[in-house]
PDB file of C-alpha atoms in Angstrom:
ATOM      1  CA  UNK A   1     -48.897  39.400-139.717  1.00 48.00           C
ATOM      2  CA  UNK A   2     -48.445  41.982-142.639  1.00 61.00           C
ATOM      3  CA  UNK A   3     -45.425  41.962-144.910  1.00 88.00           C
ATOM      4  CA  UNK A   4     -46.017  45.724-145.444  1.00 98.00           C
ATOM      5  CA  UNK A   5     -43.063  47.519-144.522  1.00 98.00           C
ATOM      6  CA  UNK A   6     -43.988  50.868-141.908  1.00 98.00           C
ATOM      7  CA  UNK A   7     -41.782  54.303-141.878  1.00 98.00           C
ATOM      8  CA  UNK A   8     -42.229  57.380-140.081  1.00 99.00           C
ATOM      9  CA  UNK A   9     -41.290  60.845-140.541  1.00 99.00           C
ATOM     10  CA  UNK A  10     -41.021  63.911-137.489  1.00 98.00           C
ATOM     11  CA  UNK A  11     -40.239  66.880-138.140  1.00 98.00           C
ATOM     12  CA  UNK A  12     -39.189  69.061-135.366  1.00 98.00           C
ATOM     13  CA  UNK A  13     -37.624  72.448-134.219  1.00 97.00           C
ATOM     14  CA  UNK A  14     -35.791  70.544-131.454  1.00 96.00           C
ATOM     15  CA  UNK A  15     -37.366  72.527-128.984  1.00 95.00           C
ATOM     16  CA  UNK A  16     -39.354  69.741-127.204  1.00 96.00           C
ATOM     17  CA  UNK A  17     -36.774  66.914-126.588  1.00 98.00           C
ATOM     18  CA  UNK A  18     -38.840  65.298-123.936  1.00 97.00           C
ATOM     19  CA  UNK A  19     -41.766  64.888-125.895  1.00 97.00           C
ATOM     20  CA  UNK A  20     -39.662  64.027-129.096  1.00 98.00           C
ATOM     21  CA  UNK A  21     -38.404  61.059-127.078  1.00 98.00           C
ATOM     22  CA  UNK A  22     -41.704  59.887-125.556  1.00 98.00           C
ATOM     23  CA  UNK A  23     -42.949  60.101-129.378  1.00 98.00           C
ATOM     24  CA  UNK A  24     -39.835  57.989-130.410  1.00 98.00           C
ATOM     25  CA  UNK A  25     -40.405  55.431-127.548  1.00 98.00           C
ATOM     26  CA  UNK A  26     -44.033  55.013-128.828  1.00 98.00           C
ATOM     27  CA  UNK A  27     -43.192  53.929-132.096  1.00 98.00           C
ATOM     28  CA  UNK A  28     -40.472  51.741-131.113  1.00 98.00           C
ATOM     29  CA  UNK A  29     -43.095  49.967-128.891  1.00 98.00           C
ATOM     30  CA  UNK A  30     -45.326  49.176-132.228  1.00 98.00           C
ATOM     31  CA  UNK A  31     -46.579  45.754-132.621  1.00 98.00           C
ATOM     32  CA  UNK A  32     -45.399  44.094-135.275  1.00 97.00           C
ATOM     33  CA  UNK A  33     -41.867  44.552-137.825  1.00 97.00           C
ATOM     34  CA  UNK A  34     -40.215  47.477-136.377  1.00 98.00           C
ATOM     35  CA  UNK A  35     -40.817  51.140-137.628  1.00 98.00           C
ATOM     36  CA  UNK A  36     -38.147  52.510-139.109  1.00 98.00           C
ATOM     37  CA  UNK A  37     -38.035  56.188-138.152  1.00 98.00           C
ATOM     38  CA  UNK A  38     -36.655  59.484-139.655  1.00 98.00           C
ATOM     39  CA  UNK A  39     -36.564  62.446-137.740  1.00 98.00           C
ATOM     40  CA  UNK A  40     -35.595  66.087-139.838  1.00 98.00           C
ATOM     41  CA  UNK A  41     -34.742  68.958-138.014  1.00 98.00           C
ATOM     42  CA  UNK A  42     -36.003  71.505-139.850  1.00 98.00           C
ATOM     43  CA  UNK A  43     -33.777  74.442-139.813  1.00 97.00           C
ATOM     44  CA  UNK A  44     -32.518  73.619-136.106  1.00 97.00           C
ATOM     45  CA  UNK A  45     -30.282  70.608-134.445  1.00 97.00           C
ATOM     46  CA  UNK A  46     -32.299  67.300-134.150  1.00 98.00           C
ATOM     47  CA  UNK A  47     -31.957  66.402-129.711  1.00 97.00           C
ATOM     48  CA  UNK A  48     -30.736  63.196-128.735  1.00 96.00           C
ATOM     49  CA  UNK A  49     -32.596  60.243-130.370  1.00 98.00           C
ATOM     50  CA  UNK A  50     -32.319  56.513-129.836  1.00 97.00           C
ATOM     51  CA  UNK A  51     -29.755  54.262-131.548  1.00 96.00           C
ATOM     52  CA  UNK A  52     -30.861  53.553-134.749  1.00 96.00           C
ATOM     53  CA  UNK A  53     -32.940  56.224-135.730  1.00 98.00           C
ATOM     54  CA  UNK A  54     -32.140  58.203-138.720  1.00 98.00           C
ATOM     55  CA  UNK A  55     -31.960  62.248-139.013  1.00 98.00           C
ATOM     56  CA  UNK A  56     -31.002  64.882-141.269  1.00 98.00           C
ATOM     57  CA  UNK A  57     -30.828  68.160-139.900  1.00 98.00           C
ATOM     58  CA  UNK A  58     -31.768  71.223-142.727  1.00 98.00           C
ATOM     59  CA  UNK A  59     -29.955  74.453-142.771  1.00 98.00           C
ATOM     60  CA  UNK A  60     -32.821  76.130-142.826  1.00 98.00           C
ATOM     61  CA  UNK A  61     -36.510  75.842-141.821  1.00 97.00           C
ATOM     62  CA  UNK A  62     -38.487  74.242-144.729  1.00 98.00           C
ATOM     63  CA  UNK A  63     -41.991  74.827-143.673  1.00 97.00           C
ATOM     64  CA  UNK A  64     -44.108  71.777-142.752  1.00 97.00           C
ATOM     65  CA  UNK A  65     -44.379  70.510-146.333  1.00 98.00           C
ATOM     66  CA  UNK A  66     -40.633  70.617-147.323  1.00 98.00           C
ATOM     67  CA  UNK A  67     -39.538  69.210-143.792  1.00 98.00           C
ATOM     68  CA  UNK A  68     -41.903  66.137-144.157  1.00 98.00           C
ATOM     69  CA  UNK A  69     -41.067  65.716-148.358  1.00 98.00           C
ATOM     70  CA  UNK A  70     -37.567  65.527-147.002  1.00 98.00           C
ATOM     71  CA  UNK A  71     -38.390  62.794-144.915  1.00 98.00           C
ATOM     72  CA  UNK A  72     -40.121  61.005-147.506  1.00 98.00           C
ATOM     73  CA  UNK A  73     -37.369  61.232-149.614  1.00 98.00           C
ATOM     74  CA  UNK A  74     -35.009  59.540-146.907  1.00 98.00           C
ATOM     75  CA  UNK A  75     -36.942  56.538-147.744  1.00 98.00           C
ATOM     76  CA  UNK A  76     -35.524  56.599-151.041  1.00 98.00           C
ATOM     77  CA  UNK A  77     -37.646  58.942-154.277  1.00 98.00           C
ATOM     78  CA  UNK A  78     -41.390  58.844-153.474  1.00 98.00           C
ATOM     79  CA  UNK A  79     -40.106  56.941-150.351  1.00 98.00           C
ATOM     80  CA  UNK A  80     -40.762  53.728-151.997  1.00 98.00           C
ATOM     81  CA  UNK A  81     -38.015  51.933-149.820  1.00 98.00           C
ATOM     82  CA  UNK A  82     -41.137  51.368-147.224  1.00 98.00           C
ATOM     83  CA  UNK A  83     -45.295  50.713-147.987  1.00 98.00           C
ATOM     84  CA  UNK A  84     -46.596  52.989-145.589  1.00 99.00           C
ATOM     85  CA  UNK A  85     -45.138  55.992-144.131  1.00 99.00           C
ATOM     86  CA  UNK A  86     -46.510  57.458-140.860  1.00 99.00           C
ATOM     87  CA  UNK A  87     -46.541  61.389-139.877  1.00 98.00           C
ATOM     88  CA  UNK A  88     -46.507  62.088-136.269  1.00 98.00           C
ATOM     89  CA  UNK A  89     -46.083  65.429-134.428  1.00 97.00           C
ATOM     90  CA  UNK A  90     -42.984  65.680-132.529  1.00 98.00           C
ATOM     91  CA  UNK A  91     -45.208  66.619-129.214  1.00 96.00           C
ATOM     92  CA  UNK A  92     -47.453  63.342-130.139  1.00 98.00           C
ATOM     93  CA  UNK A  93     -47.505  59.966-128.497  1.00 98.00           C
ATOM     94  CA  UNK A  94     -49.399  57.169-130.165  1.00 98.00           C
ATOM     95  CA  UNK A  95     -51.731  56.246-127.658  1.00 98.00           C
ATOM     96  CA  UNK A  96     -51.718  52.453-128.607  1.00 97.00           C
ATOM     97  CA  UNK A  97     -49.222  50.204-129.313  1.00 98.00           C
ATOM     98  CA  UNK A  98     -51.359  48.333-132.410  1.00 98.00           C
ATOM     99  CA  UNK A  99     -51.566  51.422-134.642  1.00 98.00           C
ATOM    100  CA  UNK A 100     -48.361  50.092-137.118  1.00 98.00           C
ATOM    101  CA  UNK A 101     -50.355  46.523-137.600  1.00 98.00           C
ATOM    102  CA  UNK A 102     -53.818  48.431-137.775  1.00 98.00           C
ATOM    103  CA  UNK A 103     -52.710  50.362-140.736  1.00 98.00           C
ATOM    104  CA  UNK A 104     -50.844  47.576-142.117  1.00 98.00           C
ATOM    105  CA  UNK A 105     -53.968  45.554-141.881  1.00 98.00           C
ATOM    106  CA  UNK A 106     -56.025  48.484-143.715  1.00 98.00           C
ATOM    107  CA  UNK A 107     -53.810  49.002-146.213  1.00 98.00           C
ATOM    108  CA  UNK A 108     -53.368  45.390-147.252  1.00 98.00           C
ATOM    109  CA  UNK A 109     -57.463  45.110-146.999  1.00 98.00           C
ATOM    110  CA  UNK A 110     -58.293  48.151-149.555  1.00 98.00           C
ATOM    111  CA  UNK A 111     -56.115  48.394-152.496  1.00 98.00           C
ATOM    112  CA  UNK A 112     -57.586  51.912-152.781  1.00 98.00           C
ATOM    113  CA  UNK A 113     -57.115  53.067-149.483  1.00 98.00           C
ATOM    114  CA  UNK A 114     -54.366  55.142-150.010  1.00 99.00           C
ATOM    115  CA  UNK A 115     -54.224  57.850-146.998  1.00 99.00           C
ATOM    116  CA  UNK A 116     -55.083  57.114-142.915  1.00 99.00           C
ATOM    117  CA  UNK A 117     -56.411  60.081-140.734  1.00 98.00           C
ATOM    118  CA  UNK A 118     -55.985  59.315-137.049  1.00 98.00           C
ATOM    119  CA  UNK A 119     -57.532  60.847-134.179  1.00 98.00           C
ATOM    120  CA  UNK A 120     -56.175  63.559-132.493  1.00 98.00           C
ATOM    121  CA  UNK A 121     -57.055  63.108-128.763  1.00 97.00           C
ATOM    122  CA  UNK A 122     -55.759  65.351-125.797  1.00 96.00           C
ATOM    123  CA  UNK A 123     -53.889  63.373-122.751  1.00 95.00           C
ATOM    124  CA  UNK A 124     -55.615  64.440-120.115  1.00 93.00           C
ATOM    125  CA  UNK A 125     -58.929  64.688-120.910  1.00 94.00           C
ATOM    126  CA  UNK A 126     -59.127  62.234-123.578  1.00 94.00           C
ATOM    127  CA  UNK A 127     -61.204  64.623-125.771  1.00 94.00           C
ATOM    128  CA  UNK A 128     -60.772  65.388-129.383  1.00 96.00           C
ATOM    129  CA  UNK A 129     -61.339  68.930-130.748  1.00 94.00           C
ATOM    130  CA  UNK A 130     -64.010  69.209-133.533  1.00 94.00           C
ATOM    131  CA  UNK A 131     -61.900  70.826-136.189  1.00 92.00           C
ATOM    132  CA  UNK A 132     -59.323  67.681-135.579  1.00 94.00           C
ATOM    133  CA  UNK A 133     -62.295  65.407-137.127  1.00 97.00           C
ATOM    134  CA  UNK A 134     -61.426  66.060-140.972  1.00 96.00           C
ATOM    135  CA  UNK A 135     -65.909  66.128-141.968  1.00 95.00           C
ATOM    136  CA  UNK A 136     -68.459  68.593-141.456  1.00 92.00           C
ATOM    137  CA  UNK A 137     -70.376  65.663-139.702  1.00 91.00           C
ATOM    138  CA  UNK A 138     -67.678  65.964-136.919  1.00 93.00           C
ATOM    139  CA  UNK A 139     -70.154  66.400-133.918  1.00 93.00           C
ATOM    140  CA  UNK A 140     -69.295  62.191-133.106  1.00 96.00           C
ATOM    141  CA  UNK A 141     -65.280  61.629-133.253  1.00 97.00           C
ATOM    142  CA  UNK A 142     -65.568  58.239-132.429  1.00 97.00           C
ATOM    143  CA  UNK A 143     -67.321  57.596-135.760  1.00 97.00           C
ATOM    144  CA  UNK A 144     -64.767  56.020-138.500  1.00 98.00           C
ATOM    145  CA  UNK A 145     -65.741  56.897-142.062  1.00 98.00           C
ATOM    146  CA  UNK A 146     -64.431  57.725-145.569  1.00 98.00           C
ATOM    147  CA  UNK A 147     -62.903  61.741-145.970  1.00 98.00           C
ATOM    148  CA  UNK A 148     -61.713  64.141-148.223  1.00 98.00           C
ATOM    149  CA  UNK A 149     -58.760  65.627-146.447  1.00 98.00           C
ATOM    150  CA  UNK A 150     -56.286  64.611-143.365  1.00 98.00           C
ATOM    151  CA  UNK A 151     -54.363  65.764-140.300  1.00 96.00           C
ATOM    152  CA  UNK A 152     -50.635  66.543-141.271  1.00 96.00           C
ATOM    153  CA  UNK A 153     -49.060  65.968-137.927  1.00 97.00           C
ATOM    154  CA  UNK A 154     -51.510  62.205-137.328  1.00 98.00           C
ATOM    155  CA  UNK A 155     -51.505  60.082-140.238  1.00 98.00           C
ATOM    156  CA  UNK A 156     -50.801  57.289-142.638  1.00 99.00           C
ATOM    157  CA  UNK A 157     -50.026  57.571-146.571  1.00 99.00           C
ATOM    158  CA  UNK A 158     -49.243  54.636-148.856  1.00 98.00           C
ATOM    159  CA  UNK A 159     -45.796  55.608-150.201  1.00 98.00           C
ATOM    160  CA  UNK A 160     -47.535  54.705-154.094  1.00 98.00           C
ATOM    161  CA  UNK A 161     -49.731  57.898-153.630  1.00 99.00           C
ATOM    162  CA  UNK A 162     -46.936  59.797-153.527  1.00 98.00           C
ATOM    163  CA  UNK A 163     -45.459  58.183-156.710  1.00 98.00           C
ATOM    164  CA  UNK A 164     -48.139  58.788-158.444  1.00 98.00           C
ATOM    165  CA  UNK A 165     -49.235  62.293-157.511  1.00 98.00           C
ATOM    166  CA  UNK A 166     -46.065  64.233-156.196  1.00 98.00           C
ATOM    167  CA  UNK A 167     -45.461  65.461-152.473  1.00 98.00           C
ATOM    168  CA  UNK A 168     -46.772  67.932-150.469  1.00 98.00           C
ATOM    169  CA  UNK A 169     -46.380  71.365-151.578  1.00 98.00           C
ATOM    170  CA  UNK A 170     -43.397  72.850-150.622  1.00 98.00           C
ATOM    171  CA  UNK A 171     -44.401  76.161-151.360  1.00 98.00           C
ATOM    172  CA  UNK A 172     -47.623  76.311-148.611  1.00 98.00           C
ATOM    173  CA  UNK A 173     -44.394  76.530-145.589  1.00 97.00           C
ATOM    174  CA  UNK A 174     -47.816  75.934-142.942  1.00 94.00           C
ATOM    175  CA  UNK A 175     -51.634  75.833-143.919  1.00 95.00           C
ATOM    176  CA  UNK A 176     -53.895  73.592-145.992  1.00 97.00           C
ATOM    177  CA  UNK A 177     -50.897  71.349-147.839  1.00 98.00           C
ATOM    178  CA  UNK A 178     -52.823  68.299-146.460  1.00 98.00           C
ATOM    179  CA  UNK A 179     -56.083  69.059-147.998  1.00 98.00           C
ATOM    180  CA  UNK A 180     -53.709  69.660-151.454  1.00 98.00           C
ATOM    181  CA  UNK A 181     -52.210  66.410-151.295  1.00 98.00           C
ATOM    182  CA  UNK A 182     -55.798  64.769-150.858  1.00 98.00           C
ATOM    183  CA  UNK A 183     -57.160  66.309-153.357  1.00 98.00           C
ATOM    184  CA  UNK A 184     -54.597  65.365-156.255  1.00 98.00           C
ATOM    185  CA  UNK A 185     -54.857  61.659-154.526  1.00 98.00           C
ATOM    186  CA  UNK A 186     -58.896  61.153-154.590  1.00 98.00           C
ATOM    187  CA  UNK A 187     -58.329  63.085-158.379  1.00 98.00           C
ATOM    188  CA  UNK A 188     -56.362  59.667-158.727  1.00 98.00           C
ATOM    189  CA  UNK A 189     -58.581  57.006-157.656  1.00 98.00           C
ATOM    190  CA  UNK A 190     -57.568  57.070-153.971  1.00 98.00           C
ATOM    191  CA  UNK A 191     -59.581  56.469-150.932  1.00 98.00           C
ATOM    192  CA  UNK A 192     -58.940  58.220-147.426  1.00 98.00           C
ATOM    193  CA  UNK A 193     -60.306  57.280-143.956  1.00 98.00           C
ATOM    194  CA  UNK A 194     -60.939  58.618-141.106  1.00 98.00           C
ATOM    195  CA  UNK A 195     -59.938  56.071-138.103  1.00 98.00           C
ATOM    196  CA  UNK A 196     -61.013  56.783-134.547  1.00 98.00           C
ATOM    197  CA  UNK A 197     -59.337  53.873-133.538  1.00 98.00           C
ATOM    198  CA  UNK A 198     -55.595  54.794-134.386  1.00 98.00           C
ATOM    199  CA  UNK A 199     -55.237  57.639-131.626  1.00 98.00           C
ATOM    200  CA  UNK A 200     -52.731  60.142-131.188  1.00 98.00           C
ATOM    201  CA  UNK A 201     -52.772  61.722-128.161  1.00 98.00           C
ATOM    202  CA  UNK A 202     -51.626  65.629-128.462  1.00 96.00           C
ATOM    203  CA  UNK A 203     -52.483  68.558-126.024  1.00 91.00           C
ATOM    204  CA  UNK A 204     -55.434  71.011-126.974  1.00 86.00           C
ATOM    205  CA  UNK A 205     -54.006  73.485-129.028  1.00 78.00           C
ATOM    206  CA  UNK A 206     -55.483  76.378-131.406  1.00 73.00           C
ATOM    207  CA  UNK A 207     -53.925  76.769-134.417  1.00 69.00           C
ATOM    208  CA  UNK A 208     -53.915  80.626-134.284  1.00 57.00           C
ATOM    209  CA  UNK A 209     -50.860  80.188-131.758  1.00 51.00           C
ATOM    210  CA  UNK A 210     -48.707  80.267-135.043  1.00 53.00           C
ATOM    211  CA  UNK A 211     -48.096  84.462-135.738  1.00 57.00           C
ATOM    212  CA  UNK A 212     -48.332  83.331-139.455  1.00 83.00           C
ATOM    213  CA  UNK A 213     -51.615  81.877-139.328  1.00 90.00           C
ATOM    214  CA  UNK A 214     -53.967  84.280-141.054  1.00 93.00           C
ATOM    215  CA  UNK A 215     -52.156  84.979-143.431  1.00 95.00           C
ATOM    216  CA  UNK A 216     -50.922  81.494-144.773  1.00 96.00           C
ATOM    217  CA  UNK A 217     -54.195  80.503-143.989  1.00 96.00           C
ATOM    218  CA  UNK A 218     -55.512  82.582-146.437  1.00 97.00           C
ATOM    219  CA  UNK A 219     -52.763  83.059-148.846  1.00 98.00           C
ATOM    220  CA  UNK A 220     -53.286  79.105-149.397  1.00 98.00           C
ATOM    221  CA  UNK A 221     -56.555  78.734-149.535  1.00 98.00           C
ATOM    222  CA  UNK A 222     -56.271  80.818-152.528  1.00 98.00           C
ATOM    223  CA  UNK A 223     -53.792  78.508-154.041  1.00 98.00           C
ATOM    224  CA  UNK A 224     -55.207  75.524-153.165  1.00 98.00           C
ATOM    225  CA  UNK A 225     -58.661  76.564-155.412  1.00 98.00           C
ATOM    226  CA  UNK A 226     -55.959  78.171-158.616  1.00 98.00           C
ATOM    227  CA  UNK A 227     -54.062  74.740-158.133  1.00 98.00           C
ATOM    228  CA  UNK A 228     -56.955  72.303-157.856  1.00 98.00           C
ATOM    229  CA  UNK A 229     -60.537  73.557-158.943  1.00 98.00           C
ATOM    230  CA  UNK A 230     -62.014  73.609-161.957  1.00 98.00           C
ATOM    231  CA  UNK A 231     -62.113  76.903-163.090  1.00 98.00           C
ATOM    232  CA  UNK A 232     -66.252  77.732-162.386  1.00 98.00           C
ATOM    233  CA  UNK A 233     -65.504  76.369-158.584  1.00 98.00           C
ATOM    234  CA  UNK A 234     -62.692  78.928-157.903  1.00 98.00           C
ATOM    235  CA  UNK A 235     -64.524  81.642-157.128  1.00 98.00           C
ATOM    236  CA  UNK A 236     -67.789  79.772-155.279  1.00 98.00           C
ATOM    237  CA  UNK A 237     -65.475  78.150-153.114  1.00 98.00           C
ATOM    238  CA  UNK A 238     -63.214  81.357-152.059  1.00 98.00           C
ATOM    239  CA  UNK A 239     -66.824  83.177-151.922  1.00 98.00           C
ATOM    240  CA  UNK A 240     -67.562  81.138-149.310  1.00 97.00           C
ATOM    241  CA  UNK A 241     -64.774  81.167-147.270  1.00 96.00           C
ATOM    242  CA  UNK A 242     -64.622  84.570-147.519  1.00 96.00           C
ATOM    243  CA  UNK A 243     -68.091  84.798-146.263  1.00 97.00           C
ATOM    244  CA  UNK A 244     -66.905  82.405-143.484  1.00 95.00           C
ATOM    245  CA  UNK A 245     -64.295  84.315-142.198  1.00 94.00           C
ATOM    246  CA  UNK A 246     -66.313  87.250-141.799  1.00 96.00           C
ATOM    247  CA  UNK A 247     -68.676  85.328-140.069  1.00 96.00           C
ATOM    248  CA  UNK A 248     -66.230  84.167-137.531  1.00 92.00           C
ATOM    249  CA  UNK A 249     -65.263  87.942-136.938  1.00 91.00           C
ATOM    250  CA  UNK A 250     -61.845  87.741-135.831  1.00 90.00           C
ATOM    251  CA  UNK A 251     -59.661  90.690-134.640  1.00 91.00           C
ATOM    252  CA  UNK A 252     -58.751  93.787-136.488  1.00 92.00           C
ATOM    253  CA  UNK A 253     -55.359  93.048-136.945  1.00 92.00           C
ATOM    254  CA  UNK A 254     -56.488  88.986-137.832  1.00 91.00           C
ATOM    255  CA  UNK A 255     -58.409  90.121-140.594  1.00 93.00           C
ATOM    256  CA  UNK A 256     -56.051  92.708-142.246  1.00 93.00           C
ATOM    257  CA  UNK A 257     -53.630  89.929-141.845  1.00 94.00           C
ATOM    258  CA  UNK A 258     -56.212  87.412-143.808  1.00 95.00           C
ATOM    259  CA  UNK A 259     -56.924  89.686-146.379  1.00 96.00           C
ATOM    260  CA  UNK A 260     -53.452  90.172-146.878  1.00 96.00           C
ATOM    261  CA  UNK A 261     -52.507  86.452-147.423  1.00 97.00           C
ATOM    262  CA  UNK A 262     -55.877  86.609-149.871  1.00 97.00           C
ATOM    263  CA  UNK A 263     -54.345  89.088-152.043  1.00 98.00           C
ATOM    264  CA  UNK A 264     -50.866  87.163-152.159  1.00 98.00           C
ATOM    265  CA  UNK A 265     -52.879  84.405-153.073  1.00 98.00           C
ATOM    266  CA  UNK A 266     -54.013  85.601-156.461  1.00 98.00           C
ATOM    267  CA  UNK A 267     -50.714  87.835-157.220  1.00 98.00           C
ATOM    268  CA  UNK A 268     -48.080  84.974-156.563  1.00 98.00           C
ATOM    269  CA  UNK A 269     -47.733  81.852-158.393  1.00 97.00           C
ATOM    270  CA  UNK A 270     -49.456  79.039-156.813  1.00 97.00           C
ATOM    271  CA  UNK A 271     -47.606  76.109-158.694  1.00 96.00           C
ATOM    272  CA  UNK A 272     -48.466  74.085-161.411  1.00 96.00           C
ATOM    273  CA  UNK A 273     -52.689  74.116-161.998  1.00 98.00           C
ATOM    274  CA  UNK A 274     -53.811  70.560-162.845  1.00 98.00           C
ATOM    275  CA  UNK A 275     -58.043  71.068-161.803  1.00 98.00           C
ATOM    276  CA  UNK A 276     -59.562  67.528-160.171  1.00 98.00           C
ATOM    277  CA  UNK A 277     -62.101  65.791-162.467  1.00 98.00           C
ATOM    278  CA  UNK A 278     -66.033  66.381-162.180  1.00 98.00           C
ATOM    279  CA  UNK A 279     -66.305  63.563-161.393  1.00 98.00           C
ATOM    280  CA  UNK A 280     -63.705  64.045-158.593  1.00 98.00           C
ATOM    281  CA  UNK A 281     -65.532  66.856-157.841  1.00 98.00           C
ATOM    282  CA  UNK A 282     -69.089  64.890-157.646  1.00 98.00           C
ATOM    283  CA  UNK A 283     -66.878  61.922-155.223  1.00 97.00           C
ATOM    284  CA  UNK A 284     -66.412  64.584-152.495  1.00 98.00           C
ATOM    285  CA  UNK A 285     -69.937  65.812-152.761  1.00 97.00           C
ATOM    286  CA  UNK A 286     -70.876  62.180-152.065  1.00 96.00           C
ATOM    287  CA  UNK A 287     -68.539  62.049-149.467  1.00 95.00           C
ATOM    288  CA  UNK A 288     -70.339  65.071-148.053  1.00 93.00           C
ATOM    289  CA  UNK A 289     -67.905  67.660-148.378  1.00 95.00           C
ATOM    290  CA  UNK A 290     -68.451  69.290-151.736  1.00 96.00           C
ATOM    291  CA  UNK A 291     -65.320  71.008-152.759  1.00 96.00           C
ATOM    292  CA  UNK A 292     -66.861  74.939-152.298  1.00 94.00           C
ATOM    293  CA  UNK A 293     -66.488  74.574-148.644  1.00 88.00           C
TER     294      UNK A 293
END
């Protein structure tokens, strides 16, 4: 058995108790050392939890970032008081009750593995969406392989990553802080996978459902590229999602609302600009997602 030790941090609005606990009851039920859990409510009570799991409940809504860097931080700076740190949707329920030792057993197995992506697969049906596979190449879920980003609300970090590159952005509130984080780790020498087998079951959702997604969407994308590109990348990659959105023709009022976050985007400040290597930027094209799309 690994001697890695396994955290977890929820976040939650404490709006879905019943799901919070059937989350909670899924962990506990881990193979392996026990997972010690932290639950933050972020701006709201945290419900009833089981004995012995932590929570800290914020005065005010964080944004998904700042709730989960809050968590991380319960686990002492850069949470280095545990090796791995797991980040699970409060409406989640790991599916299996091996996915602790299975990311213990990665991590120990690649000293540059430094980030899991699970699969997101719906209850009932068992299916997982395409945009929940973190590739292009996402027509075959069940394939494992190496990525360039991650699901926030499904995955595994080693708590070093975040010692040596920083947290999520707090700034983002919702929107693209995963892909941030990933970037600044591969920029680092870090490795992320994609694991079909570690399964998080979650109902179908679109992520429009938020009222603030357009705009965030947008208004992030933009700071992701200031933040992370080399400067002749900025505006080929913007270009093209640009050109993407327009393709996707959404709604009158969804578009005003993109262009809107677009604009913040380049008139607010995006945090501290530190642009990825070439030959960062040559790793993702090998990993098939070159970073202008």
């Amino acid at each position: 058995m690994s001697g890695m030790k396994v955290g977890a941090v929820i976040i939650t609005m404490g709006n879905r108790p019943d799901e919070l606990r059937a989350l909670l009851d899924s962990v506990a039920g881990q193979d392996g050392d026990p997972v010690e859990v932290v639950v933050v409510g972020n701006g709201s009570p945290v419900p009833d939890v089981p004995e012995g799991v932590r929570t800290i409940e914020l005065p005010e809504n964080l944004g998904i970032p700042g709730g989960r860097n809050v968590g991380i931080e319960a686990f002492g700076p850069a949470g280095r008081d545990v090796d791995i740190l797991l980040f699970l949707d409060d409406d989640g329920l790991l599916a299996g009750h091996d996915t602790a030792e299975l990311c213990r057993k990665a991590f120990e197995a690649d000293p540059k593995l430094g980030i899991i992506s699970f699969r997101i697969a719906d209850p009932d049906t068992g299916a997982t969406q395409r945009r929940h596979v973190p590739r292009l190449r996402a027509a075959d879920p069940m394939r494992s392989s190496r990525v360039t980003t991650f699901l926030g609300g499904a995955n595994a970090v080693r708590t070093r990553v975040f010692a040596d590159v920083g947290g999520l952005p707090d700034a983002f509130f919702y929107a693209h802080e995963e892909t941030d984080l990933a970037w600044r780790a591969l920029d680092a020498g870090w490795m992320i996978d994609y694991r079909s087998d570690m399964v998080l079951y979650h109902p179908t959702t679109a992520p429009s459902r938020h009222a603030v997604y357009h705009r965030m969407v947008a208004r992030n994308r933009v700071w992701l590229a200031r933040r992370n590109l080399p400067a002749p990348l900025v505006p080929v990659y913007l270009g093209v999602w640009l050109l993407l959105t327009l393709v996707r023709r959404p709604s009158g009022p969804a578009l005003r609302a993109w262009f809107g976050g677009f604009r913040e985007g380049w008139t607010t400040p995006c945090g501290p600009r530190r642009p990825m290597k070439w030959r960062t930027v040559w790793r993702l094209t090998r990993l098939g997602r070159p970073p202008v799309i």
